[in-house]
Amino acid sequence: MAEKQRILVCAGTGCASSGANKLISTLEAEIKLQGLEESVSIVGTGCQGFCEKGPTLVIEQHQVLYTSVTPDDIAEIVATDIIKGERVERLLFIDEVTKKPVSTLSEIRFFAKQHRIVLQNCGIIDPQKIEEYTARDGYSALQKSLKDMSPDEVVEEVKKSGLRGRGGAGFPTGLKWGFCRGAAGEKKYVICNADEGDPGAFMDRSVLEGDPHSVIEGMLIGAYAIGANEGYVYCRAEYPMAIKHLEIAIKQAEKAGYLGDNILDSGFNFKLNVFAGAGAFVCGEETALMASIEGKRGMPRVRPPFPAVSGLWGKPTNINNVETWSNIPHILRNGSEWYAQMGTEKSKGTKIFALTGKVNNTGLVEVPMGTTLREIIFDIGGGVQNGKTFKAVQIGGPSGGCMPEEMLDTPVDYDSLAQAGAMVGSGGLVIMDETTCMVDIARFFLSFTTKESCGKCTPCREGTKRMYEILDRITKGEGKIEDIDTLEYLALTIKETSLCGLGQTAPNPILATIKYFRHEFEAHILDHKCPAHACSALLSYSIDKEKCKGCGLCAKNCPTTCITGEKKKPYVIKEDDCIKCGTCVDKCKFDAVIRA
Amino acid sequence: MCTECEDLIDPKLITLDKVITQYQHHKGPLIPVLQQAQEVYGYLPTHVLQHISKGLRIPLARIYGVVTFYAQFRLVPSGRNVINVCLGTACHVRGGAKVLETIEKELKIKDGATTEDRRFTLEVVACIGACGLAPVISINNEVHGRLLPEQIAGILAEYE
């Protein structure tokens, strides 16, 4: 019998939120109706990466991607594409430059420029079926490690690959493993840090949802190398689908003999547990994370002793993040030399970035280290939305920084970004345009870190609050020129005197913003103006009586009731009730609303 | 047991006891037990915390410390519908704050509060990971994306 044609429907959190599950059930019904059950199978996959155009589906046979698909489109897709073998043009992706529909995946710029290693199964396999993972060489790296290599050889291979931690700090993974392997003690643990708390980063979630076995295989290999027989995946409770897929994958791996006792007759035992976090950003810090597993408040502690010596319940512990673990099977399967060919001299391999904000193609992107920001944002991301002008890219979340246009040719690798005052961090890239106020963004990040500071170190607990208050004052037009110096002074003190990564990096977004966008701070302070028209306290809306035709469109769309008037007569905005959302400006067809 | 006695036993307490027994001999049982207790009760009332304290032999003060540390745990019951407004970076730059302000005005409550009629609880969250749909809110885990302030009233009207 001929192989079944597969229709891959993205069912990751992004597409599920825009209706993918309804799409799958409609598709199933239609395939049944047309009597195609024997020749067509429908696969609900993990994230295909192209969240902006979700829900997406791919006809695997000829690699066609359909975007923004609704249940109403299904009958046409089945009739035209599956039965007749022709394309449904109106659902194809439209190239931003040529404005023409593109029919195959490899021709879409968003995908063409990517290099998918960690994401190679995401969006292609059914993550809830182990046989789809093993059919694509899954667990072969584990077999190779257990049968042909000693634990020391595995550690050496990872060292040679040049892999560095993908959680943010970029510590060499092989070295970290070596420390834990060398630590004294019978009982050791490995932990997967899936407490992805950075706003705007969702690559770890997507890997767990779309390819959970790759993380399990990576952890198995790591545990074998280090000499651990138990592990934990610490996953945010906010990621229910990731937890579910992981639990299914663990059960299947246990049944298949990849987890449990005497794995593949090697004498190696490994038990894997899932721990759902309870919502605390600081638990992404490794000592806080371990405290949380132990059932305590998730507060970081002084290092040394490092977790490699004394970690979970006082035992030697090795913690890596999801993306790091997921790289491991590829390195062992293809060899460290293959891996080290990719990337730059000091940053090897690929990195996944979550491209969000005011960019045309929001989604998940995997590129070799060393790719420039410009390539990622403009070639892959398709540039800034709605024809606006690029202002900045925020990289590395609350620990990173904002970089302006002139820094766009910076290659993304650990060292170049650190030098520029940002960091790879988790890999969130948030694009900002001319309507984003940089002072407001600095304030936004501090409002986040003040809430998430655990309170242990005074500089972090109190210092971030003081910085927030200053920034809040500036956004209201009440700042003083010496505030900028005070901010810099506080920032450096907090960086130097905090115990963990949260406090040490919390001032980064502010320092980088002052460095590159000082003029915006000065405009708020000296001229009481927000150049981006974003800070509501510095804005006022009124209606030009001459231009207003009295159509009432503004009042109809106003989310509050601050616009009043009679038809065909000029309308009036009552300032007290106005929330300054700008809806009226967008809706008015006569340019009658004045924003000042 | 007579049927009258059965009526006196709180079925939620029986479920809680089962959870406690299941985790009693686990290492670090507290957080999973609290999570499941909250699932049963909808929040963590004092008597439940006292019961867990006895069952797991962990001092109540320590449990209280843990409960108040993590964002997930709540000591007061929530409204019938829980609105999570995402204010992650992507939602922020695409206008999430305006969405929040509109909801606050519409319901006349601030972040963390519940309306007097217990119809809605409003909570701000850092990122629900649906950045492609920014700005988003989720109501009872149902995601509404690509929002404009003027759509809010209509969406809220769908929830009783």
Tab-separated table of C-alpha atoms in Angstrom, chain A residues 5-294:
chain	number	residue	atom	x	y	z
A	5	GLN	CA	-0.261	11.424	2.653
A	6	ARG	CA	0.206	13.483	5.810
A	7	ILE	CA	-1.440	16.779	6.637
A	8	LEU	CA	0.485	18.488	9.431
A	9	VAL	CA	-1.646	20.856	11.473
A	10	CYS	CA	0.184	23.057	13.963
A	11	ALA	CA	-1.359	22.480	17.380
A	12	GLY	CA	1.186	24.371	19.487
A	13	THR	CA	-0.058	26.833	22.106
A	14	GLY	CA	-0.010	29.775	19.678
A	15	CYS	CA	-2.044	28.091	16.951
A	16	ALA	CA	-4.265	26.305	19.474
A	17	SER	CA	-5.144	29.754	20.808
A	18	SER	CA	-6.208	30.815	17.358
A	19	GLY	CA	-8.409	27.779	16.800
A	20	ALA	CA	-6.245	24.841	15.642
A	21	ASN	CA	-8.236	22.200	17.507
A	22	LYS	CA	-11.451	23.126	15.724
A	23	LEU	CA	-9.472	22.962	12.510
A	24	ILE	CA	-8.302	19.408	13.205
A	25	SER	CA	-11.802	18.149	14.004
A	26	THR	CA	-13.226	19.802	10.866
A	27	LEU	CA	-10.437	18.299	8.790
A	28	GLU	CA	-11.044	14.837	10.231
A	29	ALA	CA	-14.740	15.072	9.422
A	30	GLU	CA	-14.043	16.251	5.868
A	31	ILE	CA	-11.505	13.493	5.183
A	32	LYS	CA	-14.043	10.950	6.404
A	33	LEU	CA	-16.794	12.512	4.294
A	34	GLN	CA	-14.634	12.268	1.178
A	35	GLY	CA	-13.676	8.678	2.005
A	36	LEU	CA	-9.973	9.504	2.163
A	37	GLU	CA	-9.219	7.894	5.528
A	38	GLU	CA	-7.134	5.193	3.877
A	39	SER	CA	-4.868	7.560	2.007
A	40	VAL	CA	-4.622	10.641	4.220
A	41	SER	CA	-3.591	11.011	7.839
A	42	ILE	CA	-3.897	14.125	9.954
A	43	VAL	CA	-1.090	14.908	12.375
A	44	GLY	CA	-1.431	17.451	15.160
A	45	THR	CA	2.153	18.679	15.514
A	46	GLY	CA	4.020	20.946	17.874
A	47	CYS	CA	4.833	24.527	16.961
A	48	GLN	CA	5.698	24.992	13.286
A	49	GLY	CA	7.147	28.360	14.207
A	50	PHE	CA	5.089	30.664	12.061
A	51	CYS	CA	2.823	31.943	14.845
A	52	GLU	CA	1.946	35.197	13.093
A	53	LYS	CA	0.059	33.366	10.362
A	54	GLY	CA	-1.550	30.767	12.597
A	55	PRO	CA	-3.277	28.461	12.470
A	56	THR	CA	-0.985	26.947	9.859
A	57	LEU	CA	-1.035	23.590	8.142
A	58	VAL	CA	1.410	21.827	5.865
A	59	ILE	CA	0.658	19.297	3.137
A	60	GLU	CA	3.782	17.242	3.713
A	61	GLN	CA	4.020	15.532	0.330
A	62	HIS	CA	4.665	18.690	-1.649
A	63	GLN	CA	5.699	20.874	1.315
A	64	VAL	CA	2.926	23.411	0.896
A	65	LEU	CA	2.129	25.753	3.759
A	66	TYR	CA	-1.330	27.203	4.201
A	67	THR	CA	-1.647	30.159	6.558
A	68	SER	CA	-4.424	31.671	8.700
A	69	VAL	CA	-6.625	28.679	7.943
A	70	THR	CA	-10.176	28.640	9.316
A	71	PRO	CA	-12.570	25.675	9.505
A	72	ASP	CA	-14.463	27.199	6.555
A	73	ASP	CA	-11.386	26.732	4.353
A	74	ILE	CA	-11.065	23.008	4.989
A	75	ALA	CA	-13.492	21.732	2.342
A	76	GLU	CA	-11.690	23.747	-0.319
A	77	ILE	CA	-8.251	22.554	0.774
A	78	VAL	CA	-9.351	18.927	0.647
A	79	ALA	CA	-11.148	19.290	-2.698
A	80	THR	CA	-8.475	21.344	-4.436
A	81	ASP	CA	-5.180	20.267	-2.913
A	82	ILE	CA	-5.674	16.737	-1.613
A	83	ILE	CA	-8.003	15.483	-4.342
A	84	LYS	CA	-6.996	17.512	-7.400
A	85	GLY	CA	-3.409	18.191	-6.403
A	86	GLU	CA	-3.706	21.919	-7.053
A	87	ARG	CA	-2.919	24.815	-4.715
A	88	VAL	CA	-5.463	26.958	-2.893
A	89	GLU	CA	-3.812	30.232	-3.830
A	90	ARG	CA	-5.679	32.537	-1.483
A	91	LEU	CA	-4.342	30.688	1.594
A	92	LEU	CA	-0.709	30.684	0.546
A	93	PHE	CA	1.843	32.924	2.203
A	94	ILE	CA	2.341	36.257	0.423
A	95	ASP	CA	5.991	37.276	0.132
A	96	GLU	CA	6.509	40.692	1.734
A	97	VAL	CA	8.803	41.878	-1.045
A	98	THR	CA	7.356	40.452	-4.247
A	99	LYS	CA	3.749	40.520	-2.928
A	100	LYS	CA	3.219	37.191	-4.681
A	101	PRO	CA	1.974	33.945	-3.162
A	102	VAL	CA	4.700	31.409	-2.356
A	103	SER	CA	3.756	27.786	-2.656
A	104	THR	CA	6.491	25.761	-0.994
A	105	LEU	CA	8.002	25.988	2.451
A	106	SER	CA	11.598	26.227	1.270
A	107	GLU	CA	10.784	29.309	-0.815
A	108	ILE	CA	9.343	31.221	2.121
A	109	ARG	CA	12.011	33.576	3.387
A	110	PHE	CA	10.966	32.948	6.987
A	111	PHE	CA	11.981	29.288	6.662
A	112	ALA	CA	14.611	29.452	3.907
A	113	LYS	CA	17.149	31.338	6.012
A	114	GLN	CA	16.774	29.159	9.087
A	115	HIS	CA	18.965	26.241	10.054
A	116	ARG	CA	16.875	23.878	12.111
A	117	ILE	CA	18.706	21.425	14.356
A	118	VAL	CA	16.856	21.508	17.654
A	119	LEU	CA	13.593	22.335	15.905
A	120	GLN	CA	14.009	19.742	13.168
A	121	ASN	CA	11.176	17.583	14.494
A	122	CYS	CA	8.964	20.400	15.767
A	123	GLY	CA	5.984	20.835	13.517
A	124	ILE	CA	6.734	17.633	11.650
A	125	ILE	CA	6.156	14.767	14.052
A	126	ASP	CA	3.266	13.969	16.335
A	127	PRO	CA	4.879	14.701	19.719
A	128	GLN	CA	2.551	12.277	21.466
A	129	LYS	CA	3.890	9.256	19.546
A	130	ILE	CA	7.307	7.861	20.400
A	131	GLU	CA	7.433	5.858	17.146
A	132	GLU	CA	7.491	9.109	15.130
A	133	TYR	CA	10.542	10.211	17.120
A	134	THR	CA	12.371	6.894	16.769
A	135	ALA	CA	11.558	6.822	13.033
A	136	ARG	CA	13.633	9.990	12.727
A	137	ASP	CA	16.698	8.477	14.451
A	138	GLY	CA	15.349	9.221	17.909
A	139	TYR	CA	17.126	7.448	20.798
A	140	SER	CA	19.922	6.332	18.453
A	141	ALA	CA	22.303	8.756	20.169
A	142	LEU	CA	21.432	7.140	23.498
A	143	GLN	CA	22.131	3.691	22.087
A	144	LYS	CA	25.431	4.867	20.661
A	145	SER	CA	26.464	6.456	23.986
A	146	LEU	CA	25.514	3.475	26.121
A	147	LYS	CA	26.957	0.812	23.823
A	148	ASP	CA	30.035	2.398	22.278
A	149	MET	CA	31.173	5.136	24.620
A	150	SER	CA	32.364	5.468	28.194
A	151	PRO	CA	30.877	8.277	30.323
A	152	ASP	CA	34.200	10.134	30.082
A	153	GLU	CA	34.110	9.905	26.307
A	154	VAL	CA	30.595	11.383	26.277
A	155	VAL	CA	31.706	14.323	28.437
A	156	GLU	CA	34.713	14.819	26.170
A	157	GLU	CA	32.524	14.799	23.057
A	158	VAL	CA	30.237	17.480	24.488
A	159	LYS	CA	33.288	19.548	25.501
A	160	LYS	CA	34.695	19.308	21.977
A	161	SER	CA	31.392	20.359	20.422
A	162	GLY	CA	31.745	23.762	22.084
A	163	LEU	CA	28.104	23.738	23.220
A	164	ARG	CA	27.349	26.482	25.741
A	165	GLY	CA	24.322	26.761	28.022
A	166	ARG	CA	21.295	28.068	26.179
A	167	GLY	CA	19.582	29.342	29.305
A	168	GLY	CA	21.325	32.672	29.195
A	169	ALA	CA	24.739	32.763	30.791
A	170	GLY	CA	26.445	30.595	28.188
A	171	PHE	CA	28.601	28.418	30.448
A	172	PRO	CA	30.335	25.585	28.518
A	173	THR	CA	28.114	22.525	28.928
A	174	GLY	CA	30.831	19.872	28.747
A	175	LEU	CA	32.839	21.621	31.441
A	176	LYS	CA	29.780	21.777	33.690
A	177	TRP	CA	29.193	18.047	33.174
A	178	GLY	CA	32.833	17.338	33.943
A	179	PHE	CA	32.565	19.114	37.323
A	180	CYS	CA	29.520	17.103	38.300
A	181	ARG	CA	31.014	13.837	37.025
A	182	GLY	CA	34.113	14.502	39.142
A	183	ALA	CA	32.126	15.349	42.292
A	184	ALA	CA	32.195	12.811	45.110
A	185	GLY	CA	29.004	10.927	45.931
A	186	GLU	CA	26.913	7.941	44.929
A	187	LYS	CA	23.630	9.741	44.332
A	188	LYS	CA	23.567	12.483	41.710
A	189	TYR	CA	20.799	14.353	39.922
A	190	VAL	CA	20.275	15.955	36.535
A	191	ILE	CA	17.683	18.691	36.141
A	192	CYS	CA	16.105	20.256	33.111
A	193	ASN	CA	15.319	23.911	33.670
A	194	ALA	CA	12.040	24.531	31.858
A	195	ASP	CA	11.042	27.486	34.001
A	196	GLU	CA	10.996	29.741	30.980
A	197	GLY	CA	9.940	32.965	32.636
A	198	ASP	CA	11.227	35.625	30.262
A	199	PRO	CA	8.289	37.447	28.789
A	200	GLY	CA	8.378	37.066	25.036
A	201	ALA	CA	10.361	33.807	24.986
A	202	PHE	CA	8.626	30.566	24.152
A	203	MET	CA	11.255	28.341	22.535
A	204	ASP	CA	11.584	25.966	25.482
A	205	ARG	CA	7.843	25.545	25.653
A	206	SER	CA	7.723	24.810	21.933
A	207	VAL	CA	10.474	22.193	22.142
A	208	LEU	CA	8.755	20.446	25.064
A	209	GLU	CA	5.401	20.571	23.307
A	210	GLY	CA	6.676	19.629	19.880
A	211	ASP	CA	9.571	17.243	20.519
A	212	PRO	CA	9.626	16.144	24.182
A	213	HIS	CA	11.618	12.960	23.509
A	214	SER	CA	14.644	14.955	22.353
A	215	VAL	CA	14.851	16.537	25.819
A	216	ILE	CA	14.442	13.161	27.528
A	217	GLU	CA	17.141	11.622	25.321
A	218	GLY	CA	19.497	14.517	26.049
A	219	MET	CA	18.930	14.114	29.787
A	220	LEU	CA	19.497	10.358	29.589
A	221	ILE	CA	22.829	10.871	27.850
A	222	GLY	CA	23.798	13.554	30.370
A	223	ALA	CA	22.814	11.367	33.306
A	224	TYR	CA	24.870	8.501	31.914
A	225	ALA	CA	27.897	10.773	31.447
A	226	ILE	CA	27.622	12.311	34.902
A	227	GLY	CA	26.650	9.188	36.792
A	228	ALA	CA	23.166	10.299	37.843
A	229	ASN	CA	20.244	7.925	38.172
A	230	GLU	CA	17.435	10.376	38.772
A	231	GLY	CA	16.289	13.560	37.111
A	232	TYR	CA	13.688	16.293	37.230
A	233	VAL	CA	12.137	18.513	34.613
A	234	TYR	CA	11.123	21.736	36.363
A	235	CYS	CA	8.420	23.182	34.133
A	236	ARG	CA	6.300	26.301	34.575
A	237	ALA	CA	2.739	25.492	35.597
A	238	GLU	CA	1.668	28.068	33.003
A	239	TYR	CA	2.635	25.559	30.306
A	240	PRO	CA	-0.007	22.829	30.698
A	241	MET	CA	0.455	21.410	27.201
A	242	ALA	CA	4.219	21.083	27.652
A	243	ILE	CA	3.693	19.216	30.940
A	244	LYS	CA	1.110	16.934	29.370
A	245	HIS	CA	3.264	16.048	26.363
A	246	LEU	CA	6.267	15.469	28.593
A	247	GLU	CA	4.326	13.134	30.883
A	248	ILE	CA	3.045	11.158	27.909
A	249	ALA	CA	6.569	10.963	26.484
A	250	ILE	CA	8.000	9.725	29.800
A	251	LYS	CA	5.398	6.936	30.021
A	252	GLN	CA	6.133	5.871	26.443
A	253	ALA	CA	9.904	5.952	27.003
A	254	GLU	CA	9.477	3.837	30.141
A	255	LYS	CA	7.426	1.310	28.215
A	256	ALA	CA	9.948	1.201	25.388
A	257	GLY	CA	12.788	0.573	27.836
A	258	TYR	CA	14.546	3.923	27.419
A	259	LEU	CA	13.733	4.938	30.981
A	260	GLY	CA	13.795	2.751	34.081
A	261	ASP	CA	16.180	0.042	35.184
A	262	ASN	CA	18.894	-1.545	33.066
A	263	ILE	CA	18.252	0.670	30.048
A	264	LEU	CA	18.999	-1.151	26.759
A	265	ASP	CA	20.758	-3.895	28.753
A	266	SER	CA	23.548	-1.539	29.700
A	267	GLY	CA	23.116	-1.703	33.462
A	268	PHE	CA	22.354	2.033	33.487
A	269	ASN	CA	19.252	3.097	35.467
A	270	PHE	CA	17.415	6.381	35.217
A	271	LYS	CA	14.155	7.713	36.629
A	272	LEU	CA	12.681	10.989	35.370
A	273	ASN	CA	10.151	13.136	37.287
A	274	VAL	CA	8.199	16.189	36.211
A	275	PHE	CA	7.853	19.044	38.707
A	276	ALA	CA	5.335	21.802	37.957
A	277	GLY	CA	6.586	25.163	39.185
A	278	ALA	CA	4.206	27.438	41.044
A	279	GLY	CA	4.900	30.744	39.384
A	280	ALA	CA	8.068	32.580	40.371
A	281	PHE	CA	10.454	34.055	37.816
A	282	VAL	CA	13.417	33.783	40.180
A	283	CYS	CA	13.097	29.965	40.097
A	284	GLY	CA	14.874	30.081	36.737
A	285	GLU	CA	18.007	30.651	38.849
A	286	GLU	CA	19.444	27.225	39.573
A	287	THR	CA	19.767	27.354	43.360
A	288	ALA	CA	16.266	28.857	43.660
A	289	LEU	CA	14.923	26.162	41.362
A	290	MET	CA	16.351	23.416	43.548
A	291	ALA	CA	14.924	25.039	46.688
A	292	SER	CA	11.563	24.999	44.960
A	293	ILE	CA	11.780	21.272	44.154
A	294	GLU	CA	12.635	20.713	47.802
